[in-house]
């Protein structure tokens, strides 16, 4: 296949590129390299197994590369949930407007399929946990979550209006090698600055589901290969959860440190944070896919990767 990957030099995107290259796809990566890391895909560039188009989706000229493509994997977005409460315009432009431009480029180039990475934050503070895909009302508590939900609606409309097919994946917290943000990165940065004390945002009781990135990619591709509806929406996550304090314990154990924990207080770590999150993955399991690792094991793998 000829596959387009927006945000292909990013954390999840680069792992997806690894998978697609190994599957023999002709891969074109479109990435502004503002938050993406060229080193993540450099080996593929050196071997000429992929093509890199260095472009911002809010600019032009990248659209011509979609002609002849079979599928777009749209991962480019601003991944910082906390930042969305400070600079909402940035989130709206880089997520909603960028997604609309991708869909328009697909329509004009007659690209029939799109894979979109959404988020568990579209559910807001769900009253049903684990939360199924059918949960309502969808009331995001962050601009990030609202932006992703708006993109889901746009994709659905384009699929039904222009005979496209889509796969929408609502992620738990995806972690692992090449991640440049999140609680693990934050903790490591703080402990390197002061190994005797660790600031933990909120009360440390925030409890969420985590999944290692390669297992996430395996789930994505499994669903894509086993579903054919016009719009296919699936949760991806593990079947358990872990608290922020437990993550700190695991990290400190790996680093050989015993710092004093200092909590900032409150049930949320930041504006827009959801204190408890676990996704119902029954729909994913009904296809025959069962995650092979837990939240705790995912965190342990991600910690080791980050320290390396």
PDB file of N, CA and C in Angstrom, residues 119-214:
ATOM      1  N   UNK A 119      -8.686  10.145  21.580  1.00  0.00           N
ATOM      2  CA  UNK A 119      -8.234  10.112  22.972  1.00  0.00           C
ATOM      3  C   UNK A 119      -9.378   9.763  23.921  1.00  0.00           C
ATOM      4  N   UNK A 120      -9.023   9.223  25.059  1.00  0.00           N
ATOM      5  CA  UNK A 120     -10.022   8.932  26.095  1.00  0.00           C
ATOM      6  C   UNK A 120     -10.621  10.203  26.669  1.00  0.00           C
ATOM      7  N   UNK A 121      -9.945  11.350  26.492  1.00  0.00           N
ATOM      8  CA  UNK A 121     -10.446  12.602  27.071  1.00  0.00           C
ATOM      9  C   UNK A 121     -11.724  13.095  26.398  1.00  0.00           C
ATOM     10  N   UNK A 122     -12.126  12.486  25.278  1.00  0.00           N
ATOM     11  CA  UNK A 122     -13.404  12.880  24.665  1.00  0.00           C
ATOM     12  C   UNK A 122     -14.573  12.529  25.576  1.00  0.00           C
ATOM     13  N   UNK A 123     -14.381  11.570  26.492  1.00  0.00           N
ATOM     14  CA  UNK A 123     -15.462  11.151  27.390  1.00  0.00           C
ATOM     15  C   UNK A 123     -15.645  12.101  28.568  1.00  0.00           C
ATOM     16  N   UNK A 124     -14.659  12.970  28.824  1.00  0.00           N
ATOM     17  CA  UNK A 124     -14.740  13.843  29.985  1.00  0.00           C
ATOM     18  C   UNK A 124     -14.614  13.032  31.269  1.00  0.00           C
ATOM     19  N   UNK A 125     -15.323  13.434  32.301  1.00  0.00           N
ATOM     20  CA  UNK A 125     -15.331  12.681  33.560  1.00  0.00           C
ATOM     21  C   UNK A 125     -16.480  11.681  33.507  1.00  0.00           C
ATOM     22  N   UNK A 126     -16.222  10.548  32.941  1.00  0.00           N
ATOM     23  CA  UNK A 126     -17.268   9.550  32.727  1.00  0.00           C
ATOM     24  C   UNK A 126     -17.778   8.976  34.051  1.00  0.00           C
ATOM     25  N   UNK A 127     -19.084   8.755  34.100  1.00  0.00           N
ATOM     26  CA  UNK A 127     -19.688   8.160  35.297  1.00  0.00           C
ATOM     27  C   UNK A 127     -19.661   6.638  35.235  1.00  0.00           C
ATOM     28  N   UNK A 128     -19.349   6.091  34.065  1.00  0.00           N
ATOM     29  CA  UNK A 128     -19.226   4.644  33.887  1.00  0.00           C
ATOM     30  C   UNK A 128     -17.767   4.312  33.618  1.00  0.00           C
ATOM     31  N   UNK A 129     -17.161   3.541  34.502  1.00  0.00           N
ATOM     32  CA  UNK A 129     -15.759   3.138  34.359  1.00  0.00           C
ATOM     33  C   UNK A 129     -15.662   1.636  34.609  1.00  0.00           C
ATOM     34  N   UNK A 130     -15.091   0.844  33.697  1.00  0.00           N
ATOM     35  CA  UNK A 130     -14.498   1.215  32.414  1.00  0.00           C
ATOM     36  C   UNK A 130     -15.534   1.817  31.462  1.00  0.00           C
ATOM     37  N   UNK A 131     -15.091   2.739  30.629  1.00  0.00           N
ATOM     38  CA  UNK A 131     -15.980   3.512  29.759  1.00  0.00           C
ATOM     39  C   UNK A 131     -16.051   2.901  28.362  1.00  0.00           C
ATOM     40  N   UNK A 132     -17.268   2.549  27.900  1.00  0.00           N
ATOM     41  CA  UNK A 132     -17.415   1.982  26.554  1.00  0.00           C
ATOM     42  C   UNK A 132     -17.507   3.056  25.481  1.00  0.00           C
ATOM     43  N   UNK A 133     -17.338   2.664  24.233  1.00  0.00           N
ATOM     44  CA  UNK A 133     -17.428   3.604  23.112  1.00  0.00           C
ATOM     45  C   UNK A 133     -18.805   4.244  22.998  1.00  0.00           C
ATOM     46  N   UNK A 134     -19.820   3.557  23.508  1.00  0.00           N
ATOM     47  CA  UNK A 134     -21.208   4.046  23.402  1.00  0.00           C
ATOM     48  C   UNK A 134     -21.576   5.030  24.506  1.00  0.00           C
ATOM     49  N   UNK A 135     -20.625   5.364  25.375  1.00  0.00           N
ATOM     50  CA  UNK A 135     -20.922   6.230  26.515  1.00  0.00           C
ATOM     51  C   UNK A 135     -21.419   7.612  26.085  1.00  0.00           C
ATOM     52  N   UNK A 136     -22.428   8.100  26.768  1.00  0.00           N
ATOM     53  CA  UNK A 136     -22.926   9.467  26.600  1.00  0.00           C
ATOM     54  C   UNK A 136     -23.312  10.014  27.978  1.00  0.00           C
ATOM     55  N   UNK A 137     -23.373  11.358  28.132  1.00  0.00           N
ATOM     56  CA  UNK A 137     -23.052  12.371  27.126  1.00  0.00           C
ATOM     57  C   UNK A 137     -21.546  12.604  27.034  1.00  0.00           C
ATOM     58  N   UNK A 138     -21.096  12.934  25.840  1.00  0.00           N
ATOM     59  CA  UNK A 138     -19.684  13.247  25.627  1.00  0.00           C
ATOM     60  C   UNK A 138     -19.458  14.697  26.034  1.00  0.00           C
ATOM     61  N   UNK A 139     -18.855  14.894  27.189  1.00  0.00           N
ATOM     62  CA  UNK A 139     -18.633  16.244  27.713  1.00  0.00           C
ATOM     63  C   UNK A 139     -17.170  16.406  28.125  1.00  0.00           C
ATOM     64  N   UNK A 140     -16.279  16.681  27.152  1.00  0.00           N
ATOM     65  CA  UNK A 140     -14.861  16.850  27.474  1.00  0.00           C
ATOM     66  C   UNK A 140     -14.647  17.977  28.475  1.00  0.00           C
ATOM     67  N   UNK A 141     -13.613  17.824  29.314  1.00  0.00           N
ATOM     68  CA  UNK A 141     -13.301  18.860  30.297  1.00  0.00           C
ATOM     69  C   UNK A 141     -12.013  19.598  29.937  1.00  0.00           C
ATOM     70  N   UNK A 142     -11.451  19.301  28.754  1.00  0.00           N
ATOM     71  CA  UNK A 142     -10.263  20.011  28.278  1.00  0.00           C
ATOM     72  C   UNK A 142     -10.472  20.415  26.826  1.00  0.00           C
ATOM     73  N   UNK A 143      -9.803  21.489  26.412  1.00  0.00           N
ATOM     74  CA  UNK A 143      -9.868  21.919  25.016  1.00  0.00           C
ATOM     75  C   UNK A 143      -9.284  20.825  24.117  1.00  0.00           C
ATOM     76  N   UNK A 144      -8.271  20.130  24.619  1.00  0.00           N
ATOM     77  CA  UNK A 144      -7.679  19.011  23.875  1.00  0.00           C
ATOM     78  C   UNK A 144      -8.736  17.962  23.560  1.00  0.00           C
ATOM     79  N   UNK A 145      -9.480  17.531  24.578  1.00  0.00           N
ATOM     80  CA  UNK A 145     -10.521  16.528  24.375  1.00  0.00           C
ATOM     81  C   UNK A 145     -11.616  17.015  23.447  1.00  0.00           C
ATOM     82  N   UNK A 146     -12.004  18.284  23.606  1.00  0.00           N
ATOM     83  CA  UNK A 146     -13.041  18.863  22.751  1.00  0.00           C
ATOM     84  C   UNK A 146     -12.581  18.910  21.297  1.00  0.00           C
ATOM     85  N   UNK A 147     -11.309  19.230  21.080  1.00  0.00           N
ATOM     86  CA  UNK A 147     -10.768  19.306  19.721  1.00  0.00           C
ATOM     87  C   UNK A 147     -10.784  17.935  19.052  1.00  0.00           C
ATOM     88  N   UNK A 148     -10.399  16.912  19.793  1.00  0.00           N
ATOM     89  CA  UNK A 148     -10.398  15.563  19.247  1.00  0.00           C
ATOM     90  C   UNK A 148     -11.817  15.091  18.931  1.00  0.00           C
ATOM     91  N   UNK A 149     -12.763  15.437  19.800  1.00  0.00           N
ATOM     92  CA  UNK A 149     -14.152  15.044  19.567  1.00  0.00           C
ATOM     93  C   UNK A 149     -14.710  15.737  18.322  1.00  0.00           C
ATOM     94  N   UNK A 150     -14.334  16.998  18.130  1.00  0.00           N
ATOM     95  CA  UNK A 150     -14.755  17.724  16.928  1.00  0.00           C
ATOM     96  C   UNK A 150     -14.187  17.053  15.673  1.00  0.00           C
ATOM     97  N   UNK A 151     -12.944  16.584  15.772  1.00  0.00           N
ATOM     98  CA  UNK A 151     -12.324  15.893  14.631  1.00  0.00           C
ATOM     99  C   UNK A 151     -13.059  14.596  14.320  1.00  0.00           C
ATOM    100  N   UNK A 152     -13.459  13.887  15.343  1.00  0.00           N
ATOM    101  CA  UNK A 152     -14.227  12.654  15.137  1.00  0.00           C
ATOM    102  C   UNK A 152     -15.505  12.948  14.354  1.00  0.00           C
ATOM    103  N   UNK A 153     -16.184  14.034  14.721  1.00  0.00           N
ATOM    104  CA  UNK A 153     -17.425  14.404  14.037  1.00  0.00           C
ATOM    105  C   UNK A 153     -17.162  14.761  12.577  1.00  0.00           C
ATOM    106  N   UNK A 154     -16.091  15.525  12.332  1.00  0.00           N
ATOM    107  CA  UNK A 154     -15.732  15.883  10.953  1.00  0.00           C
ATOM    108  C   UNK A 154     -15.438  14.642  10.114  1.00  0.00           C
ATOM    109  N   UNK A 155     -14.684  13.719  10.685  1.00  0.00           N
ATOM    110  CA  UNK A 155     -14.329  12.500   9.961  1.00  0.00           C
ATOM    111  C   UNK A 155     -15.568  11.687   9.631  1.00  0.00           C
ATOM    112  N   UNK A 156     -16.460  11.556  10.589  1.00  0.00           N
ATOM    113  CA  UNK A 156     -17.706  10.828  10.347  1.00  0.00           C
ATOM    114  C   UNK A 156     -18.509  11.467   9.210  1.00  0.00           C
ATOM    115  N   UNK A 157     -18.590  12.790   9.226  1.00  0.00           N
ATOM    116  CA  UNK A 157     -19.351  13.501   8.191  1.00  0.00           C
ATOM    117  C   UNK A 157     -18.727  13.294   6.812  1.00  0.00           C
ATOM    118  N   UNK A 158     -17.398  13.374   6.734  1.00  0.00           N
ATOM    119  CA  UNK A 158     -16.728  13.177   5.441  1.00  0.00           C
ATOM    120  C   UNK A 158     -16.893  11.745   4.934  1.00  0.00           C
ATOM    121  N   UNK A 159     -16.839  10.787   5.851  1.00  0.00           N
ATOM    122  CA  UNK A 159     -16.999   9.385   5.436  1.00  0.00           C
ATOM    123  C   UNK A 159     -18.382   9.141   4.843  1.00  0.00           C
ATOM    124  N   UNK A 160     -19.404   9.667   5.479  1.00  0.00           N
ATOM    125  CA  UNK A 160     -20.771   9.452   5.005  1.00  0.00           C
ATOM    126  C   UNK A 160     -21.112  10.323   3.798  1.00  0.00           C
ATOM    127  N   UNK A 161     -20.430  11.455   3.678  1.00  0.00           N
ATOM    128  CA  UNK A 161     -20.726  12.367   2.569  1.00  0.00           C
ATOM    129  C   UNK A 161     -19.941  12.049   1.309  1.00  0.00           C
ATOM    130  N   UNK A 162     -18.727  11.501   1.480  1.00  0.00           N
ATOM    131  CA  UNK A 162     -17.839  11.335   0.325  1.00  0.00           C
ATOM    132  C   UNK A 162     -17.315   9.911   0.165  1.00  0.00           C
ATOM    133  N   UNK A 163     -18.063   8.953   0.713  1.00  0.00           N
ATOM    134  CA  UNK A 163     -17.757   7.521   0.533  1.00  0.00           C
ATOM    135  C   UNK A 163     -16.344   7.160   0.970  1.00  0.00           C
ATOM    136  N   UNK A 164     -15.930   7.707   2.099  1.00  0.00           N
ATOM    137  CA  UNK A 164     -14.652   7.326   2.690  1.00  0.00           C
ATOM    138  C   UNK A 164     -14.880   6.281   3.784  1.00  0.00           C
ATOM    139  N   UNK A 165     -13.794   5.684   4.248  1.00  0.00           N
ATOM    140  CA  UNK A 165     -13.842   4.773   5.393  1.00  0.00           C
ATOM    141  C   UNK A 165     -12.851   5.267   6.430  1.00  0.00           C
ATOM    142  N   UNK A 166     -13.234   5.152   7.706  1.00  0.00           N
ATOM    143  CA  UNK A 166     -12.350   5.644   8.764  1.00  0.00           C
ATOM    144  C   UNK A 166     -12.258   4.666   9.923  1.00  0.00           C
ATOM    145  N   UNK A 167     -11.128   4.773  10.616  1.00  0.00           N
ATOM    146  CA  UNK A 167     -10.917   4.084  11.886  1.00  0.00           C
ATOM    147  C   UNK A 167     -10.528   5.143  12.901  1.00  0.00           C
ATOM    148  N   UNK A 168     -11.324   5.259  13.958  1.00  0.00           N
ATOM    149  CA  UNK A 168     -11.086   6.255  15.003  1.00  0.00           C
ATOM    150  C   UNK A 168     -10.718   5.509  16.279  1.00  0.00           C
ATOM    151  N   UNK A 169      -9.547   5.827  16.838  1.00  0.00           N
ATOM    152  CA  UNK A 169      -9.069   5.120  18.014  1.00  0.00           C
ATOM    153  C   UNK A 169      -8.979   6.056  19.209  1.00  0.00           C
ATOM    154  N   UNK A 170      -9.730   5.718  20.251  1.00  0.00           N
ATOM    155  CA  UNK A 170      -9.693   6.493  21.490  1.00  0.00           C
ATOM    156  C   UNK A 170      -8.697   5.823  22.434  1.00  0.00           C
ATOM    157  N   UNK A 171      -7.582   6.496  22.635  1.00  0.00           N
ATOM    158  CA  UNK A 171      -6.469   5.929  23.389  1.00  0.00           C
ATOM    159  C   UNK A 171      -6.584   6.170  24.886  1.00  0.00           C
ATOM    160  N   UNK A 172      -6.111   5.191  25.655  1.00  0.00           N
ATOM    161  CA  UNK A 172      -5.731   5.434  27.036  1.00  0.00           C
ATOM    162  C   UNK A 172      -4.393   6.172  26.983  1.00  0.00           C
ATOM    163  N   UNK A 173      -3.656   6.214  28.065  1.00  0.00           N
ATOM    164  CA  UNK A 173      -2.347   6.872  28.056  1.00  0.00           C
ATOM    165  C   UNK A 173      -1.340   5.946  27.377  1.00  0.00           C
ATOM    166  N   UNK A 174      -0.840   6.361  26.217  1.00  0.00           N
ATOM    167  CA  UNK A 174       0.124   5.558  25.472  1.00  0.00           C
ATOM    168  C   UNK A 174       1.532   6.030  25.843  1.00  0.00           C
ATOM    169  N   UNK A 175       2.380   5.084  26.256  1.00  0.00           N
ATOM    170  CA  UNK A 175       3.701   5.425  26.762  1.00  0.00           C
ATOM    171  C   UNK A 175       4.755   4.489  26.172  1.00  0.00           C
ATOM    172  N   UNK A 176       6.012   4.877  26.300  1.00  0.00           N
ATOM    173  CA  UNK A 176       7.078   4.013  25.819  1.00  0.00           C
ATOM    174  C   UNK A 176       8.237   4.788  25.221  1.00  0.00           C
ATOM    175  N   UNK A 177       9.097   4.079  24.509  1.00  0.00           N
ATOM    176  CA  UNK A 177      10.291   4.668  23.909  1.00  0.00           C
ATOM    177  C   UNK A 177       9.927   5.817  22.973  1.00  0.00           C
ATOM    178  N   UNK A 178      10.717   6.892  23.019  1.00  0.00           N
ATOM    179  CA  UNK A 178      10.601   8.094  22.176  1.00  0.00           C
ATOM    180  C   UNK A 178       9.563   9.095  22.678  1.00  0.00           C
ATOM    181  N   UNK A 179       8.901   8.799  23.777  1.00  0.00           N
ATOM    182  CA  UNK A 179       7.924   9.758  24.311  1.00  0.00           C
ATOM    183  C   UNK A 179       8.666  10.956  24.892  1.00  0.00           C
ATOM    184  N   UNK A 180       8.172  12.150  24.575  1.00  0.00           N
ATOM    185  CA  UNK A 180       8.848  13.350  25.045  1.00  0.00           C
ATOM    186  C   UNK A 180       8.051  14.153  26.053  1.00  0.00           C
ATOM    187  N   UNK A 181       6.889  13.620  26.477  1.00  0.00           N
ATOM    188  CA  UNK A 181       6.098  14.336  27.474  1.00  0.00           C
ATOM    189  C   UNK A 181       5.318  13.317  28.305  1.00  0.00           C
ATOM    190  N   UNK A 182       4.631  13.799  29.332  1.00  0.00           N
ATOM    191  CA  UNK A 182       3.852  12.910  30.184  1.00  0.00           C
ATOM    192  C   UNK A 182       4.453  12.796  31.571  1.00  0.00           C
ATOM    193  N   UNK A 183       3.766  12.039  32.423  1.00  0.00           N
ATOM    194  CA  UNK A 183       4.127  11.980  33.838  1.00  0.00           C
ATOM    195  C   UNK A 183       5.513  11.381  34.061  1.00  0.00           C
ATOM    196  N   UNK A 184       5.893  10.366  33.280  1.00  0.00           N
ATOM    197  CA  UNK A 184       7.200   9.732  33.470  1.00  0.00           C
ATOM    198  C   UNK A 184       8.329  10.701  33.129  1.00  0.00           C
ATOM    199  N   UNK A 185       8.210  11.375  31.981  1.00  0.00           N
ATOM    200  CA  UNK A 185       9.203  12.372  31.580  1.00  0.00           C
ATOM    201  C   UNK A 185       9.291  13.497  32.600  1.00  0.00           C
ATOM    202  N   UNK A 186       8.133  13.924  33.106  1.00  0.00           N
ATOM    203  CA  UNK A 186       8.074  15.000  34.096  1.00  0.00           C
ATOM    204  C   UNK A 186       8.791  14.591  35.384  1.00  0.00           C
ATOM    205  N   UNK A 187       8.529  13.365  35.841  1.00  0.00           N
ATOM    206  CA  UNK A 187       9.158  12.888  37.075  1.00  0.00           C
ATOM    207  C   UNK A 187      10.678  12.769  36.920  1.00  0.00           C
ATOM    208  N   UNK A 188      11.137  12.231  35.800  1.00  0.00           N
ATOM    209  CA  UNK A 188      12.576  12.072  35.585  1.00  0.00           C
ATOM    210  C   UNK A 188      13.275  13.433  35.584  1.00  0.00           C
ATOM    211  N   UNK A 189      12.654  14.399  34.903  1.00  0.00           N
ATOM    212  CA  UNK A 189      13.238  15.750  34.859  1.00  0.00           C
ATOM    213  C   UNK A 189      13.360  16.336  36.267  1.00  0.00           C
ATOM    214  N   UNK A 190      12.313  16.163  37.075  1.00  0.00           N
ATOM    215  CA  UNK A 190      12.321  16.709  38.432  1.00  0.00           C
ATOM    216  C   UNK A 190      13.353  16.008  39.318  1.00  0.00           C
ATOM    217  N   UNK A 191      13.461  14.690  39.176  1.00  0.00           N
ATOM    218  CA  UNK A 191      14.388  13.941  40.022  1.00  0.00           C
ATOM    219  C   UNK A 191      15.844  14.201  39.647  1.00  0.00           C
ATOM    220  N   UNK A 192      16.100  14.482  38.373  1.00  0.00           N
ATOM    221  CA  UNK A 192      17.459  14.833  37.975  1.00  0.00           C
ATOM    222  C   UNK A 192      17.849  16.188  38.556  1.00  0.00           C
ATOM    223  N   UNK A 193      16.862  17.078  38.673  1.00  0.00           N
ATOM    224  CA  UNK A 193      17.124  18.403  39.248  1.00  0.00           C
ATOM    225  C   UNK A 193      17.266  18.327  40.766  1.00  0.00           C
ATOM    226  N   UNK A 194      16.456  17.443  41.400  1.00  0.00           N
ATOM    227  CA  UNK A 194      16.501  17.295  42.858  1.00  0.00           C
ATOM    228  C   UNK A 194      16.141  15.860  43.234  1.00  0.00           C
ATOM    229  N   UNK A 195      17.126  14.995  43.432  1.00  0.00           N
ATOM    230  CA  UNK A 195      16.859  13.587  43.732  1.00  0.00           C
ATOM    231  C   UNK A 195      16.308  13.330  45.136  1.00  0.00           C
ATOM    232  N   UNK A 196      16.219  14.378  45.950  1.00  0.00           N
ATOM    233  CA  UNK A 196      15.763  14.208  47.330  1.00  0.00           C
ATOM    234  C   UNK A 196      14.274  14.508  47.511  1.00  0.00           C
ATOM    235  N   UNK A 197      13.662  15.169  46.540  1.00  0.00           N
ATOM    236  CA  UNK A 197      12.246  15.513  46.658  1.00  0.00           C
ATOM    237  C   UNK A 197      11.584  15.431  45.285  1.00  0.00           C
ATOM    238  N   UNK A 198      10.372  14.903  45.257  1.00  0.00           N
ATOM    239  CA  UNK A 198       9.628  14.803  44.005  1.00  0.00           C
ATOM    240  C   UNK A 198       8.267  15.464  44.147  1.00  0.00           C
ATOM    241  N   UNK A 199       8.048  16.503  43.360  1.00  0.00           N
ATOM    242  CA  UNK A 199       6.738  17.150  43.331  1.00  0.00           C
ATOM    243  C   UNK A 199       5.782  16.307  42.490  1.00  0.00           C
ATOM    244  N   UNK A 200       4.619  15.987  43.071  1.00  0.00           N
ATOM    245  CA  UNK A 200       3.582  15.230  42.375  1.00  0.00           C
ATOM    246  C   UNK A 200       2.347  16.108  42.286  1.00  0.00           C
ATOM    247  N   UNK A 201       1.914  16.370  41.056  1.00  0.00           N
ATOM    248  CA  UNK A 201       0.754  17.238  40.860  1.00  0.00           C
ATOM    249  C   UNK A 201      -0.514  16.560  41.358  1.00  0.00           C
ATOM    250  N   UNK A 202      -1.364  17.322  42.062  1.00  0.00           N
ATOM    251  CA  UNK A 202      -2.590  16.765  42.625  1.00  0.00           C
ATOM    252  C   UNK A 202      -2.300  16.002  43.904  1.00  0.00           C
ATOM    253  N   UNK A 203      -3.168  15.012  44.195  1.00  0.00           N
ATOM    254  CA  UNK A 203      -2.999  14.231  45.419  1.00  0.00           C
ATOM    255  C   UNK A 203      -2.316  12.885  45.185  1.00  0.00           C
ATOM    256  N   UNK A 204      -1.930  12.619  43.919  1.00  0.00           N
ATOM    257  CA  UNK A 204      -1.254  11.365  43.605  1.00  0.00           C
ATOM    258  C   UNK A 204      -2.180  10.183  43.471  1.00  0.00           C
ATOM    259  N   UNK A 205      -3.458  10.408  43.708  1.00  0.00           N
ATOM    260  CA  UNK A 205      -4.428   9.310  43.628  1.00  0.00           C
ATOM    261  C   UNK A 205      -5.080   9.195  42.251  1.00  0.00           C
ATOM    262  N   UNK A 206      -4.694  10.102  41.334  1.00  0.00           N
ATOM    263  CA  UNK A 206      -5.229  10.006  39.976  1.00  0.00           C
ATOM    264  C   UNK A 206      -4.872   8.617  39.433  1.00  0.00           C
ATOM    265  N   UNK A 207      -5.882   7.912  38.962  1.00  0.00           N
ATOM    266  CA  UNK A 207      -5.710   6.511  38.584  1.00  0.00           C
ATOM    267  C   UNK A 207      -6.159   6.315  37.145  1.00  0.00           C
ATOM    268  N   UNK A 208      -5.235   5.820  36.305  1.00  0.00           N
ATOM    269  CA  UNK A 208      -5.532   5.750  34.870  1.00  0.00           C
ATOM    270  C   UNK A 208      -4.930   4.500  34.241  1.00  0.00           C
ATOM    271  N   UNK A 209      -5.417   4.218  33.049  1.00  0.00           N
ATOM    272  CA  UNK A 209      -4.945   3.073  32.278  1.00  0.00           C
ATOM    273  C   UNK A 209      -3.805   3.512  31.361  1.00  0.00           C
ATOM    274  N   UNK A 210      -2.786   2.660  31.239  1.00  0.00           N
ATOM    275  CA  UNK A 210      -1.628   2.946  30.394  1.00  0.00           C
ATOM    276  C   UNK A 210      -1.363   1.753  29.479  1.00  0.00           C
ATOM    277  N   UNK A 211      -0.821   2.034  28.283  1.00  0.00           N
ATOM    278  CA  UNK A 211      -0.494   0.961  27.353  1.00  0.00           C
ATOM    279  C   UNK A 211       0.792   1.301  26.616  1.00  0.00           C
ATOM    280  N   UNK A 212       1.683   0.328  26.520  1.00  0.00           N
ATOM    281  CA  UNK A 212       2.962   0.514  25.832  1.00  0.00           C
ATOM    282  C   UNK A 212       2.723   0.719  24.344  1.00  0.00           C
ATOM    283  N   UNK A 213       3.486   1.600  23.725  1.00  0.00           N
ATOM    284  CA  UNK A 213       3.211   2.099  22.377  1.00  0.00           C
ATOM    285  C   UNK A 213       3.211   1.008  21.311  1.00  0.00           C
ATOM    286  N   UNK A 214       4.102   0.045  21.399  1.00  0.00           N
ATOM    287  CA  UNK A 214       4.139  -0.999  20.369  1.00  0.00           C
ATOM    288  C   UNK A 214       2.911  -1.896  20.438  1.00  0.00           C
TER     289      UNK A 214
END
